[in-house]
Coordinates of C-alpha atoms in Angstrom, one line a residue:
X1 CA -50.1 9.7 26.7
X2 CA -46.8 11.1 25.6
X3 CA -45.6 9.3 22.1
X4 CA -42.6 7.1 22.7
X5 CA -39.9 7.4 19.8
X6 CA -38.4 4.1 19.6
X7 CA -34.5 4.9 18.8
X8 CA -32.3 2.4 17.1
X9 CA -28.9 1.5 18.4
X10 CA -26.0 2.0 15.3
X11 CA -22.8 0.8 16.3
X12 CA -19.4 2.0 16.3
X13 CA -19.0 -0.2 13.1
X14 CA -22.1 0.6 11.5
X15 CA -21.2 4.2 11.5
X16 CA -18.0 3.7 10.3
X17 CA -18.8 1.8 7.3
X18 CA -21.2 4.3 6.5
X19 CA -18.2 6.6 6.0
X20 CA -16.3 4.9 4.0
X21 CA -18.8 3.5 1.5
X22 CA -18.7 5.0 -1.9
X23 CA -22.2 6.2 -1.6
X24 CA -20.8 9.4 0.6
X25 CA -17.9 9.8 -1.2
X26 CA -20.5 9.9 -4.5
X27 CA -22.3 12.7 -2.5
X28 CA -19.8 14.7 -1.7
X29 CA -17.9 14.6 -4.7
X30 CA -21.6 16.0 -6.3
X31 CA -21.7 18.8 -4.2
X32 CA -18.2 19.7 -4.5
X33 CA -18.4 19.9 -8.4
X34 CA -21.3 22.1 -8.3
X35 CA -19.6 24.8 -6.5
X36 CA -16.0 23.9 -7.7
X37 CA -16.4 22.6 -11.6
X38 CA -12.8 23.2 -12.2
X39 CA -11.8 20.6 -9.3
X40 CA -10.0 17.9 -10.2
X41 CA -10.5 14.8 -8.0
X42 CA -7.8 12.1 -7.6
X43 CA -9.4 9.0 -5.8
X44 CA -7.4 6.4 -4.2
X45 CA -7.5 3.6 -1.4
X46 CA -7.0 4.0 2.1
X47 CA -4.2 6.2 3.0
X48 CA -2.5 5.9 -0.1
X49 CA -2.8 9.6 -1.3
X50 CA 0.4 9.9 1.5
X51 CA 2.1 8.4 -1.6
X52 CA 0.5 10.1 -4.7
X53 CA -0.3 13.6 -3.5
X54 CA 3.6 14.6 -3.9
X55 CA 3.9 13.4 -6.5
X56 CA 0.5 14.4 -7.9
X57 CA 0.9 18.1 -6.8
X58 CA 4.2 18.7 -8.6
X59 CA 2.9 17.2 -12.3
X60 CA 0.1 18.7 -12.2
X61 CA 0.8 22.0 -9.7
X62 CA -1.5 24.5 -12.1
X63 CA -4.7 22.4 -11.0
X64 CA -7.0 22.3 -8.1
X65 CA -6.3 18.9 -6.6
X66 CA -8.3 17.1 -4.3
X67 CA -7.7 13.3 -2.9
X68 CA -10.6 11.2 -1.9
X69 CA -9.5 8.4 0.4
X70 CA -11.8 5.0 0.1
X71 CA -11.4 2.1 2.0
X72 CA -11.1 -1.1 -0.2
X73 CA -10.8 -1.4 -4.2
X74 CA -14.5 -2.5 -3.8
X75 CA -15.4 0.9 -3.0
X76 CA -13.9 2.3 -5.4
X77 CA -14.8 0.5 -8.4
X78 CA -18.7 1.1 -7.5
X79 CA -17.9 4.6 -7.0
X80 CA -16.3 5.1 -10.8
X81 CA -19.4 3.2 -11.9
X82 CA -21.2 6.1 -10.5
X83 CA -19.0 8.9 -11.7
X84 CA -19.5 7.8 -15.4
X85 CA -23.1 6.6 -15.1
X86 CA -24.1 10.4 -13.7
X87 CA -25.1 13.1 -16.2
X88 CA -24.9 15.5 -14.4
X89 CA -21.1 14.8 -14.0
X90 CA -20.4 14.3 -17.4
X91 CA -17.3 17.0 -17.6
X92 CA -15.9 15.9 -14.2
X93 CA -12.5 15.5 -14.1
X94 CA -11.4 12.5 -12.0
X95 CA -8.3 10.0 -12.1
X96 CA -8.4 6.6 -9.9
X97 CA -5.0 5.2 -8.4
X98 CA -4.7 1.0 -8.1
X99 CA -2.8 -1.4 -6.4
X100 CA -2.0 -4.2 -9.2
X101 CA -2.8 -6.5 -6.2
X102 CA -2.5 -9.8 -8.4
X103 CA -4.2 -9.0 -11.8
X104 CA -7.6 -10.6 -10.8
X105 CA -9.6 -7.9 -12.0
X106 CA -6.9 -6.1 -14.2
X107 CA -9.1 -6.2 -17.2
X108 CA -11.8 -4.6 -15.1
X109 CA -9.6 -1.8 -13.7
X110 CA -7.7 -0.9 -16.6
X111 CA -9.0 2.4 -18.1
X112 CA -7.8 5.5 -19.3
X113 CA -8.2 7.7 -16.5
X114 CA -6.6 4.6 -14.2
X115 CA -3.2 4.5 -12.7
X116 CA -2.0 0.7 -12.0
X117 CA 0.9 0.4 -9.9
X118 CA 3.5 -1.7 -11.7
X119 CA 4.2 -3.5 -8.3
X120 CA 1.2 -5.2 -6.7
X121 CA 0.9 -3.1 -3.6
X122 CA 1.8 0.5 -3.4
X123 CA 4.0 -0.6 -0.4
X124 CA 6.4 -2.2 -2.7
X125 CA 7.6 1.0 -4.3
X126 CA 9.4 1.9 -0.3
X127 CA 10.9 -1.4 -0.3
X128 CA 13.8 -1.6 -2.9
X129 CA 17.6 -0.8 -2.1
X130 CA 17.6 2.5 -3.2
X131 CA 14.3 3.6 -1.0
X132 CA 15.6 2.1 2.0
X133 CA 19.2 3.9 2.0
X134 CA 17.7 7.4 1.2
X135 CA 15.4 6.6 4.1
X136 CA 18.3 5.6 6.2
X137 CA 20.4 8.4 5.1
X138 CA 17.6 10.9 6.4
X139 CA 16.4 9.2 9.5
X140 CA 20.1 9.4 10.6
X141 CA 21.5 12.3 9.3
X142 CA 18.7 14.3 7.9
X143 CA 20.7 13.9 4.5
X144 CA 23.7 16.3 5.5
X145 CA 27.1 16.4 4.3
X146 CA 28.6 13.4 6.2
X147 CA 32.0 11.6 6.4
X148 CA 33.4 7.8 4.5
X149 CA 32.9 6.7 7.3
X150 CA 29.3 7.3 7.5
X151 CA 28.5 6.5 4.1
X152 CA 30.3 3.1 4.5
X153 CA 27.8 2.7 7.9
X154 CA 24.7 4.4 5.3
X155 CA 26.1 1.3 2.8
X156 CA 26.7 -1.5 5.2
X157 CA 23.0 -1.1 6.5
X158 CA 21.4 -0.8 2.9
X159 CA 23.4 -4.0 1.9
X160 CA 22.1 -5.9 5.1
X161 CA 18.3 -5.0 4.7
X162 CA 19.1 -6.4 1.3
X163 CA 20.2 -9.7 2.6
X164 CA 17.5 -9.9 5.3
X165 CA 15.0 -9.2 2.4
X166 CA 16.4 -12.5 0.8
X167 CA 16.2 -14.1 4.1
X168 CA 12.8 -12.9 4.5
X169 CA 11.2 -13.6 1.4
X170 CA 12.3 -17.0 1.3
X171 CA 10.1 -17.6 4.7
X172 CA 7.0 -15.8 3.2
X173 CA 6.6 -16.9 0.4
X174 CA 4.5 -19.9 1.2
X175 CA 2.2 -17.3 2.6
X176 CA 2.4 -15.4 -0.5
X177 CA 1.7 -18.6 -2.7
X178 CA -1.3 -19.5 -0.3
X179 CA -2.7 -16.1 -0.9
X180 CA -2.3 -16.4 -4.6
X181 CA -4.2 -19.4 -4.4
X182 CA -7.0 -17.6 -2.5
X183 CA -7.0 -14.7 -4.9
X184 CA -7.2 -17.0 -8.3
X185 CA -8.9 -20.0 -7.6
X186 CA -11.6 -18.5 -5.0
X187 CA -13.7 -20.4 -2.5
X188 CA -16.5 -19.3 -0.8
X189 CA -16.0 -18.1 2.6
X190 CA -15.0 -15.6 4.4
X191 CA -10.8 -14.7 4.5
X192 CA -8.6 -12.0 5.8
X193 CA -5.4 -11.9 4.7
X194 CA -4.0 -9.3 7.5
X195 CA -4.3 -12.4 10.1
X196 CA -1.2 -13.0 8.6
X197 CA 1.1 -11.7 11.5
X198 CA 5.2 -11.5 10.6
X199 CA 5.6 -11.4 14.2
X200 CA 4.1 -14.9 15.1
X201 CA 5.1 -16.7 12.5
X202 CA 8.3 -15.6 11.9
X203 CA 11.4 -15.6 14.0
X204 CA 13.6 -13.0 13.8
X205 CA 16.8 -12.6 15.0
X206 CA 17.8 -9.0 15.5
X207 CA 21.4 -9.8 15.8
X208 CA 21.9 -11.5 12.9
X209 CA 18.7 -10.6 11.0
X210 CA 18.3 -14.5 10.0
X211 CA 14.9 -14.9 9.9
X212 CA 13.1 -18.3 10.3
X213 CA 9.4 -19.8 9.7
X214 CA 7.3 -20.9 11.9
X215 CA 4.2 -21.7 10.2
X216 CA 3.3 -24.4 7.6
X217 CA 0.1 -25.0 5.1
X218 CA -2.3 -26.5 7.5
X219 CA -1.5 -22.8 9.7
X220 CA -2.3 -21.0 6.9
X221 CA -5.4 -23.1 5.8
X222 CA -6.3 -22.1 9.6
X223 CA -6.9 -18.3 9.4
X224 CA -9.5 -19.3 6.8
X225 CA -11.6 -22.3 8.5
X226 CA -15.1 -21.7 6.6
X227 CA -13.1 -21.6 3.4
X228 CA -11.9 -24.8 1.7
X229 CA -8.3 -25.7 2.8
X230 CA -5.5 -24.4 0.0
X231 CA -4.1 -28.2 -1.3
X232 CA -0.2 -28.5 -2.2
X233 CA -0.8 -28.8 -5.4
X234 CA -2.5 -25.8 -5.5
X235 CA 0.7 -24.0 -4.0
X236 CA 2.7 -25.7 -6.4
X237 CA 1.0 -23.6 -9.3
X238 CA 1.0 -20.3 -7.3
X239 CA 4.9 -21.4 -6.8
X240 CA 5.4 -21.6 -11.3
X241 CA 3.8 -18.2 -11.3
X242 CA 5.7 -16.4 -8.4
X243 CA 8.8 -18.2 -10.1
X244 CA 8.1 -15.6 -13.1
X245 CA 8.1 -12.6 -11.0
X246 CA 9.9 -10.4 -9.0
X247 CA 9.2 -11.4 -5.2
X248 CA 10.4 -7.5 -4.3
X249 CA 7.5 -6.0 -6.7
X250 CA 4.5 -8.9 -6.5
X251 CA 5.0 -10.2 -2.2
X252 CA 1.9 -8.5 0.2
X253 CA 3.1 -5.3 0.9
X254 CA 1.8 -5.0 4.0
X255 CA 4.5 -7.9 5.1
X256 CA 7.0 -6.0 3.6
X257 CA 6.7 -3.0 5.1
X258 CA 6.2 -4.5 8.1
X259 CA 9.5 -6.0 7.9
X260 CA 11.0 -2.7 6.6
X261 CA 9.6 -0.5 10.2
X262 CA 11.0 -3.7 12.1
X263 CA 14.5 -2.7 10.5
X264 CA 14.5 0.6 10.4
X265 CA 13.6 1.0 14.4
X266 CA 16.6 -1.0 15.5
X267 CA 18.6 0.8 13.0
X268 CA 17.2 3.8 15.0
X269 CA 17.8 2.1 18.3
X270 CA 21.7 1.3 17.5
X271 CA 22.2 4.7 16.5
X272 CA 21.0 6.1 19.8
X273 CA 22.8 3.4 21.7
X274 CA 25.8 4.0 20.0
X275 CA 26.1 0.3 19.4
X276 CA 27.5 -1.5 16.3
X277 CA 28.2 -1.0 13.4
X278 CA 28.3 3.3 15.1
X279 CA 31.1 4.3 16.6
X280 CA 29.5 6.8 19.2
X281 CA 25.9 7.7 19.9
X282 CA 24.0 9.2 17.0
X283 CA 21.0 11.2 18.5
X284 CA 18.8 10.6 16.0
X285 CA 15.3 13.2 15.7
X286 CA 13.1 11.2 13.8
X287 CA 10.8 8.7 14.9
X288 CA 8.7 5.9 12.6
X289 CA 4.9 4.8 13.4
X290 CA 3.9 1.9 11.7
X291 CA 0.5 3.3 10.9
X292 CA 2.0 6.6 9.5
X293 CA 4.9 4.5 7.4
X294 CA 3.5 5.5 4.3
X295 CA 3.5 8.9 5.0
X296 CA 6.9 9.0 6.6
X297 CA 8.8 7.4 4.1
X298 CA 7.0 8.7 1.2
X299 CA 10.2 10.8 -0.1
X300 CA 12.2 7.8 -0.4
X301 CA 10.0 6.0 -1.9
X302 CA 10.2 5.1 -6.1
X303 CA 8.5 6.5 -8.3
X304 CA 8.2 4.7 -11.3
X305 CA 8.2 6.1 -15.0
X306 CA 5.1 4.5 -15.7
X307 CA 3.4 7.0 -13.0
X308 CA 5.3 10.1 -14.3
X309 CA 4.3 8.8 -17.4
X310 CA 0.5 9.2 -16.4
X311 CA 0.4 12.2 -14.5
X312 CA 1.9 14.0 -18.1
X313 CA -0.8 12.5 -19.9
X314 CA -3.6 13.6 -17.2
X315 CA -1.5 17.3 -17.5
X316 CA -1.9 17.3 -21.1
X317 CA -5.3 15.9 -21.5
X318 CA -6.7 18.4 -19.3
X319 CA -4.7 21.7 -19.5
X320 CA -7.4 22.5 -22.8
X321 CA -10.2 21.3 -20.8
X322 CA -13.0 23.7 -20.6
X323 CA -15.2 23.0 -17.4
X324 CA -18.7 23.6 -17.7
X325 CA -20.9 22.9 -14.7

């Protein structure tokens, strides 16, 4: 009788995981450093190397780079705990790049050879004034030599975002304050705070870019039923701390630059229409994808002294390094 190999099923998911847990990233990074001891690995989440890796690669142009994408600061964190608890990698070179995302664990993530963003999210570095008119300026007009009148449109359309930002953060930042509350005074249960959708619970007028809520607590408390329901006086001290802090720098980015594609492709839109505040059509080239935001925009986006500031100190520490295998 023939044997029968009994195969097992793995799912989509399954595999997926499997790729993205720090376990593989731990493997490869072991293999790499055998052949390569001189490579210098810069580790960050998700697709946040879009940001870094310009920046990264002109600081520190004379090393052999390469970025390690994980998914979740989860992943991460296990994997440094690897890094450093495995002789054999002892004189690897490594740096680790962190959203602030709301100081939970900021004693925990706070090292020497860790970058913290200064904002909470990396998103919030493409979101101030001066980000958002270089991006218009190049999504328009690729940056060339243009006329008053052009700069006063550039202008008009950098001082509006601003005012819908205003607009904007006022509606959000119940959401933001509920998510605080999840984040500091944790409950068991599952939560994902992406079920937060600007375009359900928001109305937006793209006219008049007045934007308006259309959610409340008990909505909120909803995309979380097996965790215990966020109370208003919980809010109300998530409200004293976000009172402290800049909303542009410490709001979920992900809201943010949500909002930011939303106005920036009927910017786009006008342009090619020709409709106010243009004067005639303005063909414009480019194109934005949300999923590839960060990437598109990265050469607008800030870039903070404290980062600068890091990427020095990684120069310095290692340009007298000698890499033994």
């Amino acid at each position: 009788m023939p044997l029968r190999v009994r195969s097992r099923i793995v799912s989509p998911e399954s595999l997926r995981s499997g790729r993205e847990s720090y376990s593989v990233a731990l493997y490869r990074i072991i293999k790499d450093f055998a052949k390569l001891p001189a490579k210098v690995f810069l580790l960050v989440e998700g697709k946040d190397a879009d940001y870094y890796r310009p920046r990264a690669s002109m600081i520190l142009a004379d090393l052999d780079l390469s970025f390690r994408n994980l998914k979740g600061k989860q992943n991460i964190k296990e994997l440094i705990n690897a890094l450093l608890n495995n002789l054999s990698l002892k004189n690897l070179r490594f740096a680790v790049f962190y959203d602030r995302a709301y100081e939970a664990d900021i004693a925990e993530i706070t090292r020497s050879f860790a970058y913290v963003t200064d904002s909470y999210y990396i998103e919030n570095y493409y979101i101030g004034s001066e980000a958002v008119g270089s991006a218009i300026a190049s999504l328009l007009y690729d940056d060339a030599v243009h006329s008053d009148e052009l700069d006063n449109i550039i202008f008009g359309l950098s001082d509006n975002y601003c005012k819908l930002q205003t607009n904007f953060h006022s509606c959000v930042r119940l959401f933001n304050e509920w998510a605080w509350v999840q984040r500091h005074m944790p409950r068991p249960g599952k939560i994902s705070l992406d079920k937060f959708d600007v375009g359900k619970m928001l109305t937006i007028d793209k006219m008049t870019w007045i934007v308006t809520s259309n959610y409340k607590l008990d909505d909120l408390n909803a995309l979380a039923p097996e965790r215990k329901p966020v109370t208003p006086s919980e809010i109300a001290i998530a409200s004293e701390w976000f009172s402290h802090k800049s909303w542009t720098d410490s709001f979920r980015g992900k809201q943010e630059i949500d909002m930011l594609f939303l106005y920036l492709t009927e910017v786009i839109k006008l342009a090619n229409d020709g409709a106010s505040p243009f004067s005639k059509k303005t063909k414009v080239g480019k194109r934005l994808s949300r999923q590839e935001i960060i990437s598109e925009l990265s050469a607008y986006a800030k870039s903070p002294q404290s980062l600068i500031d890091f990427l020095h100190k990684l120069k310095s520490d290692w340009g007298d390094t000698v890499i033994v295998a």
